[in-house]
CSV table of N, CA and C in Angstrom, one decimal:
chain,number,residue,atom,x,y,z
A,1,MET,N,198.3,269.7,11.7
A,1,MET,CA,197.3,268.7,12.0
A,1,MET,C,197.9,267.4,12.3
A,2,LYS,N,198.8,266.9,11.4
A,2,LYS,CA,199.4,265.6,11.6
A,2,LYS,C,200.2,265.6,12.9
A,3,ALA,N,201.0,266.6,13.2
A,3,ALA,CA,201.8,266.7,14.4
A,3,ALA,C,200.9,266.6,15.7
A,4,GLY,N,199.7,267.2,15.6
A,4,GLY,CA,198.8,267.2,16.7
A,4,GLY,C,198.2,265.8,17.0
A,5,LEU,N,198.0,265.0,15.9
A,5,LEU,CA,197.5,263.7,16.1
A,5,LEU,C,198.6,262.7,16.5
A,6,ASP,N,199.9,262.9,15.9
A,6,ASP,CA,201.0,262.0,16.2
A,6,ASP,C,201.5,262.2,17.6
A,7,LYS,N,201.8,263.5,18.0
A,7,LYS,CA,202.4,263.9,19.3
A,7,LYS,C,201.6,265.1,19.8
A,8,PRO,N,200.4,264.8,20.4
A,8,PRO,CA,199.7,266.0,20.9
A,8,PRO,C,200.4,266.7,22.1
A,9,GLY,N,200.1,267.9,22.2
A,9,GLY,CA,200.7,268.7,23.3
A,9,GLY,C,200.1,270.1,23.2
A,10,LYS,N,200.6,271.0,24.0
A,10,LYS,CA,200.1,272.4,24.1
A,10,LYS,C,200.3,273.1,22.8
A,11,GLU,N,201.4,272.9,22.1
A,11,GLU,CA,201.7,273.6,20.8
A,11,GLU,C,201.0,272.9,19.7
A,12,ASN,N,200.8,271.6,19.7
A,12,ASN,CA,200.2,270.8,18.7
A,12,ASN,C,198.9,270.1,19.2
A,13,ASP,N,197.8,270.9,19.3
A,13,ASP,CA,196.6,270.4,19.9
A,13,ASP,C,195.6,269.9,18.9
A,14,PRO,N,195.4,268.6,18.7
A,14,PRO,CA,194.4,268.2,17.7
A,14,PRO,C,193.0,268.6,18.1
A,15,LEU,N,192.7,269.0,19.3
A,15,LEU,CA,191.3,269.4,19.7
A,15,LEU,C,190.9,270.6,19.0
A,16,THR,N,191.8,271.4,18.4
A,16,THR,CA,191.4,272.5,17.6
A,16,THR,C,190.5,272.1,16.4
A,17,LEU,N,190.7,270.9,15.9
A,17,LEU,CA,190.0,270.4,14.7
A,17,LEU,C,189.2,269.2,14.9
A,18,PHE,N,189.5,268.4,16.0
A,18,PHE,CA,188.9,267.1,16.2
A,18,PHE,C,188.4,267.0,17.6
A,19,SER,N,187.3,266.3,17.8
A,19,SER,CA,186.9,265.9,19.2
A,19,SER,C,187.3,264.5,19.5
A,20,ARG,N,188.2,264.3,20.5
A,20,ARG,CA,188.7,263.0,20.8
A,20,ARG,C,188.6,262.8,22.3
A,21,PHE,N,188.2,261.6,22.7
A,21,PHE,CA,188.1,261.2,24.1
A,21,PHE,C,189.0,260.0,24.3
A,22,ASP,N,189.6,260.0,25.5
A,22,ASP,CA,190.5,258.9,25.9
A,22,ASP,C,189.6,257.6,26.1
A,23,PRO,N,189.8,256.6,25.2
A,23,PRO,CA,189.0,255.4,25.4
A,23,PRO,C,189.3,254.6,26.7
A,24,ASN,N,190.4,254.9,27.3
A,24,ASN,CA,190.7,254.2,28.6
A,24,ASN,C,190.0,255.0,29.8
A,25,GLU,N,189.4,256.1,29.5
A,25,GLU,CA,188.7,256.9,30.5
A,25,GLU,C,187.2,257.0,30.4
A,26,VAL,N,186.7,257.2,29.2
A,26,VAL,CA,185.3,257.4,29.0
A,26,VAL,C,184.8,256.6,27.7
A,27,ARG,N,183.5,256.5,27.6
A,27,ARG,CA,182.9,255.9,26.4
A,27,ARG,C,181.6,256.7,26.1
A,28,VAL,N,181.3,256.8,24.8
A,28,VAL,CA,180.1,257.5,24.4
A,28,VAL,C,178.8,256.6,24.8
A,29,VAL,N,177.8,257.3,25.3
A,29,VAL,CA,176.6,256.6,25.7
A,29,VAL,C,175.6,256.6,24.5
A,30,GLY,N,175.1,255.5,24.1
A,30,GLY,CA,174.2,255.4,23.0
A,30,GLY,C,175.0,255.6,21.7
A,31,GLY,N,174.2,255.8,20.6
A,31,GLY,CA,174.9,255.9,19.3
A,31,GLY,C,174.6,257.3,18.7
A,32,THR,N,174.2,258.3,19.5
A,32,THR,CA,173.8,259.5,18.9
A,32,THR,C,174.6,260.7,19.5
A,33,VAL,N,175.3,261.5,18.7
A,33,VAL,CA,175.9,262.7,19.1
A,33,VAL,C,175.0,263.8,18.5
A,34,LYS,N,174.4,264.6,19.4
A,34,LYS,CA,173.5,265.7,18.9
A,34,LYS,C,174.3,266.8,18.3
A,35,THR,N,173.8,267.3,17.2
A,35,THR,CA,174.4,268.3,16.4
A,35,THR,C,173.4,269.4,16.0
A,36,ARG,N,173.9,270.6,16.1
A,36,ARG,CA,173.0,271.8,15.7
A,36,ARG,C,173.9,272.8,15.1
A,37,GLY,N,173.5,273.4,14.0
A,37,GLY,CA,174.3,274.4,13.3
A,37,GLY,C,173.9,274.7,11.9
A,38,ARG,N,174.8,275.4,11.2
A,38,ARG,CA,174.5,275.7,9.9
A,38,ARG,C,175.8,275.9,9.1
A,39,MET,N,175.6,275.7,7.8
A,39,MET,CA,176.7,275.9,6.8
A,39,MET,C,176.2,276.8,5.7
A,40,THR,N,177.0,277.8,5.3
A,40,THR,CA,176.6,278.7,4.3
A,40,THR,C,177.7,278.8,3.2
A,41,PHE,N,177.3,279.1,2.0
A,41,PHE,CA,178.2,279.2,0.9
A,41,PHE,C,178.1,280.6,0.3
A,42,ALA,N,179.2,281.1,-0.2
A,42,ALA,CA,179.1,282.4,-0.9
A,42,ALA,C,180.2,282.4,-2.0
A,43,GLU,N,179.8,282.9,-3.2
A,43,GLU,CA,180.7,283.0,-4.3
A,43,GLU,C,181.5,284.3,-4.1
A,44,ARG,N,182.8,284.2,-4.3
A,44,ARG,CA,183.7,285.3,-4.2
A,44,ARG,C,184.3,285.6,-5.6
A,45,LYS,N,185.1,286.6,-5.7
A,45,LYS,CA,185.7,286.9,-7.0
A,45,LYS,C,186.6,285.8,-7.6
A,46,ALA,N,186.6,285.7,-8.9
A,46,ALA,CA,187.6,284.9,-9.6
A,46,ALA,C,187.4,283.4,-9.3
A,47,GLY,N,186.2,282.9,-9.1
A,47,GLY,CA,185.9,281.5,-9.0
A,47,GLY,C,186.3,280.9,-7.6
A,48,VAL,N,186.1,281.6,-6.6
A,48,VAL,CA,186.4,281.1,-5.2
A,48,VAL,C,185.0,281.0,-4.5
A,49,VAL,N,184.8,279.9,-3.9
A,49,VAL,CA,183.6,279.7,-3.1
A,49,VAL,C,184.0,279.7,-1.6
A,50,ALA,N,183.4,280.5,-0.8
A,50,ALA,CA,183.7,280.6,0.6
A,50,ALA,C,182.6,279.8,1.3
A,51,VAL,N,183.1,278.9,2.3
A,51,VAL,CA,182.2,278.1,3.0
A,51,VAL,C,182.4,278.4,4.5
A,52,HIS,N,181.3,278.8,5.2
A,52,HIS,CA,181.3,279.1,6.6
A,52,HIS,C,180.5,278.0,7.3
A,53,ALA,N,181.1,277.4,8.3
A,53,ALA,CA,180.4,276.3,9.1
A,53,ALA,C,180.4,276.7,10.6
A,54,ASP,N,179.3,276.6,11.2
A,54,ASP,CA,179.2,276.9,12.7
A,54,ASP,C,178.3,275.8,13.3
A,55,TYR,N,178.9,274.9,14.0
A,55,TYR,CA,178.2,273.7,14.5
A,55,TYR,C,178.5,273.5,16.0
A,56,THR,N,177.5,273.0,16.7
A,56,THR,CA,177.6,272.6,18.1
A,56,THR,C,177.4,271.1,18.2
A,57,PHE,N,178.3,270.4,18.8
A,57,PHE,CA,178.2,269.0,19.0
A,57,PHE,C,178.0,268.7,20.5
A,58,VAL,N,177.1,267.8,20.8
A,58,VAL,CA,176.9,267.4,22.2
A,58,VAL,C,177.2,265.9,22.4
A,59,TYR,N,178.2,265.6,23.1
A,59,TYR,CA,178.7,264.2,23.3
A,59,TYR,C,178.2,263.7,24.7
A,60,PRO,N,177.3,262.7,24.7
A,60,PRO,CA,177.0,262.1,26.0
A,60,PRO,C,178.0,261.0,26.4
A,61,LEU,N,178.6,261.2,27.6
A,61,LEU,CA,179.7,260.3,27.9
A,61,LEU,C,179.5,259.7,29.3
A,62,THR,N,180.1,258.6,29.6
A,62,THR,CA,180.1,258.0,30.9
A,62,THR,C,181.5,257.4,31.1
A,63,LYS,N,181.8,257.1,32.3
A,63,LYS,CA,183.1,256.5,32.6
A,63,LYS,C,183.2,255.2,31.9
A,64,LYS,N,184.4,254.7,31.6
A,64,LYS,CA,184.6,253.5,30.9
A,64,LYS,C,184.1,252.3,31.6
A,65,ASP,N,184.2,252.3,33.0
A,65,ASP,CA,183.7,251.2,33.8
A,65,ASP,C,182.3,250.8,33.4
A,66,LYS,N,182.0,249.5,33.2
A,66,LYS,CA,180.7,249.0,32.7
A,66,LYS,C,179.6,249.4,33.7
A,67,GLY,N,179.9,249.4,35.0
A,67,GLY,CA,178.9,249.7,36.0
A,67,GLY,C,178.6,251.2,36.2
A,68,SER,N,179.3,252.0,35.5
A,68,SER,CA,179.1,253.5,35.6
A,68,SER,C,177.8,253.9,35.0
A,69,ARG,N,177.0,254.6,35.7
A,69,ARG,CA,175.7,255.1,35.2
A,69,ARG,C,175.6,256.6,35.1
A,70,GLN,N,176.6,257.3,35.6
A,70,GLN,CA,176.5,258.8,35.6
A,70,GLN,C,176.9,259.2,34.2
A,71,VAL,N,176.1,260.1,33.6
A,71,VAL,CA,176.4,260.6,32.3
A,71,VAL,C,176.7,262.1,32.4
A,72,ALA,N,177.8,262.5,31.6
A,72,ALA,CA,178.2,263.9,31.5
A,72,ALA,C,178.1,264.2,30.0
A,73,ARG,N,177.9,265.5,29.8
A,73,ARG,CA,177.9,265.9,28.4
A,73,ARG,C,179.0,266.9,28.2
A,74,THR,N,179.7,266.7,27.1
A,74,THR,CA,180.7,267.7,26.7
A,74,THR,C,180.1,268.4,25.4
A,75,VAL,N,180.2,269.7,25.5
A,75,VAL,CA,179.6,270.5,24.4
A,75,VAL,C,180.7,271.2,23.6
A,76,VAL,N,180.8,270.9,22.3
A,76,VAL,CA,181.9,271.5,21.5
A,76,VAL,C,181.3,272.3,20.4
A,77,ARG,N,181.7,273.5,20.3
A,77,ARG,CA,181.3,274.4,19.2
A,77,ARG,C,182.5,274.7,18.3
A,78,ARG,N,182.3,274.5,17.0
A,78,ARG,CA,183.4,274.7,16.1
A,78,ARG,C,182.9,275.7,15.0
A,79,ILE,N,183.7,276.7,14.7
A,79,ILE,CA,183.4,277.6,13.6
A,79,ILE,C,184.6,277.5,12.7
A,80,MET,N,184.3,277.3,11.4
A,80,MET,CA,185.4,277.2,10.4
A,80,MET,C,185.0,277.9,9.1
A,81,ASP,N,186.0,278.7,8.6
A,81,ASP,CA,185.8,279.3,7.3
A,81,ASP,C,186.8,278.8,6.4
A,82,THR,N,186.3,278.2,5.3
A,82,THR,CA,187.2,277.6,4.3
A,82,THR,C,186.9,278.2,2.9
A,83,GLU,N,187.8,278.0,2.0
A,83,GLU,CA,187.6,278.4,0.6
A,83,GLU,C,187.9,277.3,-0.3
A,84,VAL,N,187.1,277.2,-1.4
A,84,VAL,CA,187.4,276.2,-2.5
A,84,VAL,C,187.7,277.0,-3.7
A,85,PHE,N,188.9,276.8,-4.3
A,85,PHE,CA,189.4,277.5,-5.5
A,85,PHE,C,189.1,276.7,-6.7
A,86,ASP,N,188.8,277.4,-7.8
A,86,ASP,CA,188.5,276.8,-9.1
A,86,ASP,C,189.9,276.3,-9.7
A,87,PRO,N,190.1,275.0,-9.8
A,87,PRO,CA,191.3,274.5,-10.3
A,87,PRO,C,191.7,274.9,-11.8
A,88,ALA,N,190.7,275.4,-12.5
A,88,ALA,CA,190.9,276.0,-13.8
A,88,ALA,C,191.6,277.3,-13.8
A,89,ARG,N,191.5,278.0,-12.7
A,89,ARG,CA,192.1,279.4,-12.5
A,89,ARG,C,193.2,279.4,-11.5
A,90,PHE,N,193.3,278.4,-10.6
A,90,PHE,CA,194.3,278.5,-9.6
A,90,PHE,C,195.1,277.1,-9.6
A,91,ARG,N,196.3,277.2,-9.2
A,91,ARG,CA,197.1,276.0,-9.0
A,91,ARG,C,196.8,275.4,-7.7
A,92,VAL,N,195.9,274.5,-7.7
A,92,VAL,CA,195.4,273.8,-6.4
A,92,VAL,C,195.1,272.4,-6.7
A,93,VAL,N,195.0,271.6,-5.7
A,93,VAL,CA,194.5,270.2,-5.8
A,93,VAL,C,193.0,270.2,-5.9
A,94,PRO,N,192.4,269.7,-6.9
A,94,PRO,CA,190.9,269.7,-7.0
A,94,PRO,C,190.3,269.1,-5.9
A,95,GLY,N,189.2,269.7,-5.3
A,95,GLY,CA,188.4,269.1,-4.2
A,95,GLY,C,189.0,269.4,-2.9
A,96,LYS,N,190.1,270.1,-2.8
A,96,LYS,CA,190.7,270.4,-1.4
A,96,LYS,C,190.2,271.7,-0.9
A,97,LEU,N,190.0,271.8,0.4
A,97,LEU,CA,189.6,273.0,1.0
A,97,LEU,C,190.8,273.8,1.5
A,98,SER,N,190.7,275.1,1.5
A,98,SER,CA,191.8,275.9,2.2
A,98,SER,C,191.1,276.5,3.4
A,99,VAL,N,191.7,276.1,4.6
A,99,VAL,CA,191.1,276.6,5.9
A,99,VAL,C,191.7,278.0,6.1
A,100,ARG,N,190.7,279.0,6.2
A,100,ARG,CA,191.1,280.4,6.5
A,100,ARG,C,191.1,280.8,7.9
A,101,HIS,N,190.1,280.2,8.6
A,101,HIS,CA,189.9,280.6,10.0
A,101,HIS,C,189.2,279.5,10.7
A,102,HIS,N,189.6,279.2,12.0
A,102,HIS,CA,188.8,278.2,12.7
A,102,HIS,C,188.9,278.6,14.2
A,103,VAL,N,187.9,278.3,15.0
A,103,VAL,CA,187.9,278.5,16.4
A,103,VAL,C,187.1,277.4,17.0
A,104,VAL,N,187.4,277.0,18.2
A,104,VAL,CA,186.7,275.9,18.9
A,104,VAL,C,186.5,276.4,20.4
A,105,ASP,N,185.3,276.0,20.9
A,105,ASP,CA,185.0,276.2,22.3
A,105,ASP,C,184.5,274.9,22.9
A,106,ILE,N,185.2,274.4,23.9
A,106,ILE,CA,184.9,273.1,24.5
A,106,ILE,C,184.4,273.3,25.9
A,107,GLY,N,183.2,272.9,26.1
A,107,GLY,CA,182.6,273.1,27.5
A,107,GLY,C,182.5,271.7,28.2
A,108,ASN,N,182.8,271.7,29.4
A,108,ASN,CA,182.9,270.6,30.3
A,108,ASN,C,184.0,269.7,30.0
A,109,THR,N,185.2,270.2,30.2
A,109,THR,CA,186.5,269.5,30.1
A,109,THR,C,187.5,270.0,31.1
A,110,THR,N,188.4,269.1,31.5
A,110,THR,CA,189.5,269.4,32.4
A,110,THR,C,190.4,270.4,31.6
A,111,CYS,N,190.7,271.5,32.3
A,111,CYS,CA,191.5,272.5,31.6
A,111,CYS,C,193.0,272.3,31.5
A,112,ASP,N,193.5,271.5,32.4
A,112,ASP,CA,195.0,271.4,32.5
A,112,ASP,C,195.6,270.2,31.8
A,113,ALA,N,194.8,269.5,31.0
A,113,ALA,CA,195.4,268.3,30.3
A,113,ALA,C,195.7,268.7,28.8
A,114,ASP,N,196.9,268.4,28.4
A,114,ASP,CA,197.4,268.7,27.1
A,114,ASP,C,197.8,267.4,26.3
A,115,ASP,N,197.0,266.4,26.5
A,115,ASP,CA,197.4,265.1,25.9
A,115,ASP,C,196.6,264.8,24.6
A,116,GLY,N,195.9,265.7,24.1
A,116,GLY,CA,195.1,265.5,22.8
A,116,GLY,C,193.8,264.9,23.0
A,117,PHE,N,193.3,264.8,24.3
A,117,PHE,CA,191.9,264.3,24.5
A,117,PHE,C,191.1,265.3,25.3
A,118,ILE,N,189.8,265.2,25.1
A,118,ILE,CA,188.9,266.0,25.9
A,118,ILE,C,188.6,265.1,27.1
A,119,HIS,N,188.7,265.7,28.3
A,119,HIS,CA,188.4,264.9,29.6
A,119,HIS,C,187.2,265.6,30.3
A,120,PRO,N,186.0,265.0,30.1
A,120,PRO,CA,184.8,265.6,30.7
A,120,PRO,C,184.8,265.5,32.2
A,121,ALA,N,184.2,266.5,32.8
A,121,ALA,CA,184.0,266.5,34.2
A,121,ALA,C,182.7,265.9,34.6
A,122,PHE,N,182.7,265.0,35.5
A,122,PHE,CA,181.5,264.4,36.0
A,122,PHE,C,181.1,265.1,37.3
A,123,PRO,N,179.9,265.6,37.4
A,123,PRO,CA,179.5,266.4,38.5
A,123,PRO,C,179.8,265.8,39.9
A,124,LYS,N,179.5,264.5,40.1
A,124,LYS,CA,179.7,263.9,41.4
A,124,LYS,C,181.1,263.5,41.6
A,125,LEU,N,181.8,263.3,40.5
A,125,LEU,CA,183.2,262.7,40.6
A,125,LEU,C,184.3,263.7,40.5
A,126,ARG,N,184.2,264.6,39.5
A,126,ARG,CA,185.2,265.7,39.3
A,126,ARG,C,186.6,265.2,39.5
A,127,ARG,N,186.9,264.0,38.9
A,127,ARG,CA,188.3,263.5,39.0
A,127,ARG,C,188.9,263.3,37.6
A,128,HIS,N,190.2,263.4,37.6
A,128,HIS,CA,190.9,263.1,36.3
A,128,HIS,C,192.2,262.4,36.7
A,129,HIS,N,192.4,261.2,36.2
A,129,HIS,CA,193.5,260.4,36.5
A,129,HIS,C,193.8,260.2,38.0
A,130,GLY,N,192.7,260.0,38.7
A,130,GLY,CA,192.9,259.7,40.1
A,130,GLY,C,193.0,260.9,41.0
A,131,LYS,N,193.1,262.1,40.5
A,131,LYS,CA,193.2,263.3,41.3
A,131,LYS,C,192.1,264.2,41.1
A,132,GLN,N,191.8,265.0,42.1
A,132,GLN,CA,190.8,266.0,42.0
A,132,GLN,C,191.1,267.1,41.0
A,133,ASP,N,190.1,267.5,40.2
A,133,ASP,CA,190.4,268.6,39.2
A,133,ASP,C,190.3,269.9,39.9
A,134,GLU,N,191.5,270.4,40.3
A,134,GLU,CA,191.6,271.6,41.1
A,134,GLU,C,192.0,272.8,40.2
A,135,THR,N,191.6,272.7,38.9
A,135,THR,CA,192.0,273.7,38.0
A,135,THR,C,191.4,275.1,38.5
A,136,ASP,N,192.2,276.1,38.4
A,136,ASP,CA,191.7,277.5,38.7
A,136,ASP,C,190.8,277.9,37.6
A,137,ARG,N,189.5,277.9,37.8
A,137,ARG,CA,188.5,278.3,36.8
A,137,ARG,C,188.2,279.7,37.0
A,138,SER,N,189.2,280.6,36.7
A,138,SER,CA,189.0,282.0,36.8
A,138,SER,C,188.4,282.6,35.6
A,139,GLY,N,188.2,281.8,34.5
A,139,GLY,CA,187.7,282.4,33.3
A,139,GLY,C,186.2,282.6,33.3
A,140,PRO,N,185.6,282.9,32.2
A,140,PRO,CA,184.2,283.3,32.2
A,140,PRO,C,183.2,282.1,32.5
A,141,VAL,N,182.1,282.5,33.0
A,141,VAL,CA,181.0,281.5,33.2
A,141,VAL,C,180.1,281.7,31.9
A,142,VAL,N,180.0,280.6,31.2
A,142,VAL,CA,179.3,280.6,29.9
A,142,VAL,C,178.2,279.5,29.7
A,143,ASP,N,177.3,279.8,28.9
A,143,ASP,CA,176.3,278.8,28.5
A,143,ASP,C,176.8,278.2,27.2
A,144,PRO,N,177.2,276.9,27.2
A,144,PRO,CA,177.8,276.4,26.0
A,144,PRO,C,176.8,276.2,24.8
A,145,TYR,N,175.5,276.2,25.2
A,145,TYR,CA,174.5,276.1,24.1
A,145,TYR,C,174.1,277.4,23.5
A,146,ASP,N,174.6,278.5,24.0
A,146,ASP,CA,174.3,279.8,23.4
A,146,ASP,C,175.0,280.0,22.1
A,147,ARG,N,174.2,279.8,21.0
A,147,ARG,CA,174.8,279.9,19.7
A,147,ARG,C,175.0,281.3,19.2
A,148,ASP,N,174.4,282.3,19.9
A,148,ASP,CA,174.6,283.7,19.6
A,148,ASP,C,175.9,284.3,20.2
A,149,ARG,N,176.5,283.5,21.1
A,149,ARG,CA,177.7,284.0,21.8
A,149,ARG,C,178.9,284.0,20.8
A,150,ASP,N,179.6,285.2,20.8
A,150,ASP,CA,180.7,285.3,19.9
A,150,ASP,C,181.9,284.6,20.5
A,151,LEU,N,182.6,283.8,19.7
A,151,LEU,CA,183.7,283.1,20.3
A,151,LEU,C,185.0,283.9,20.1
A,152,GLY,N,184.9,285.0,19.5
A,152,GLY,CA,186.1,285.9,19.4
A,152,GLY,C,187.1,285.5,18.4
A,153,GLU,N,188.3,286.0,18.5
A,153,GLU,CA,189.3,285.8,17.5
A,153,GLU,C,190.4,284.8,18.0
A,154,ARG,N,190.0,283.9,18.8
A,154,ARG,CA,191.0,282.9,19.3
A,154,ARG,C,191.3,281.8,18.3
A,155,ASP,N,191.8,282.2,17.2
A,155,ASP,CA,192.0,281.3,16.0
A,155,ASP,C,192.7,280.0,16.4
A,156,GLY,N,191.9,279.0,16.3
A,156,GLY,CA,192.4,277.6,16.4
A,156,GLY,C,192.8,277.2,17.8
A,157,THR,N,192.4,278.0,18.8
A,157,THR,CA,192.8,277.7,20.2
A,157,THR,C,191.6,277.6,21.1
A,158,ARG,N,191.7,276.9,22.2
A,158,ARG,CA,190.7,276.8,23.2
A,158,ARG,C,190.8,278.0,24.1
A,159,HIS,N,189.9,278.1,25.1
A,159,HIS,CA,190.0,279.2,26.0
A,159,HIS,C,191.4,279.5,26.6
A,160,ASP,N,191.8,280.7,26.6
A,160,ASP,CA,193.0,281.1,27.3
A,160,ASP,C,192.8,281.0,28.8
A,161,GLU,N,191.6,281.2,29.2
A,161,GLU,CA,191.3,281.1,30.6
A,161,GLU,C,190.4,279.9,30.8
A,162,CYS,N,190.4,279.3,31.9
A,162,CYS,CA,189.6,278.1,32.2
A,162,CYS,C,188.3,278.6,32.8
A,163,GLY,N,187.2,278.4,32.1
A,163,GLY,CA,186.0,278.9,32.6
A,163,GLY,C,185.1,277.8,33.1
A,164,THR,N,183.8,278.1,33.4
A,164,THR,CA,182.8,277.2,33.9
A,164,THR,C,181.6,277.3,33.0
A,165,VAL,N,181.0,276.1,32.7
A,165,VAL,CA,179.8,276.1,32.0
A,165,VAL,C,178.6,276.1,32.9
A,166,THR,N,177.5,276.8,32.5
A,166,THR,CA,176.3,276.9,33.3
A,166,THR,C,175.5,275.7,33.2
A,167,ARG,N,175.6,274.9,32.2
A,167,ARG,CA,174.8,273.7,32.0
A,167,ARG,C,175.5,272.8,31.0
A,168,THR,N,175.2,271.5,31.1
A,168,THR,CA,175.7,270.5,30.1
A,168,THR,C,174.6,269.7,29.8
């Protein structure tokens, strides 16, 4: 996690755990990020509590320029399974979570950037750093708001294929 934040890249991608946007490129519109999801808890054997979280975050964004009025939404769904161990039974740091599984799905982002930031696509502009986003979007066409969609076993990674979202 630290390596991904210090020196982001393809191998150390902070976007698997964090949503980050380049402040030189975009800004959040308004003060609200819409969130929908659920968290469940289950007791396991020997004093272990399993925590399952499945949340969708919708970020309304616009270009950094003050005159920009076009808004794009980036939809991020994160699923994370963690465990909390009883410090009386296990040698652990009290209050720390143990991440067992996590997966992220990011809709409406440029697929070929590995700089540690989400780069939303703007319908009329479709530009990234002054060039057209000509990414080969041969991956699946998906509805990023579909909470019943299985994200699969892509533990900690984004799409292997660059897909297209049906709506943002």
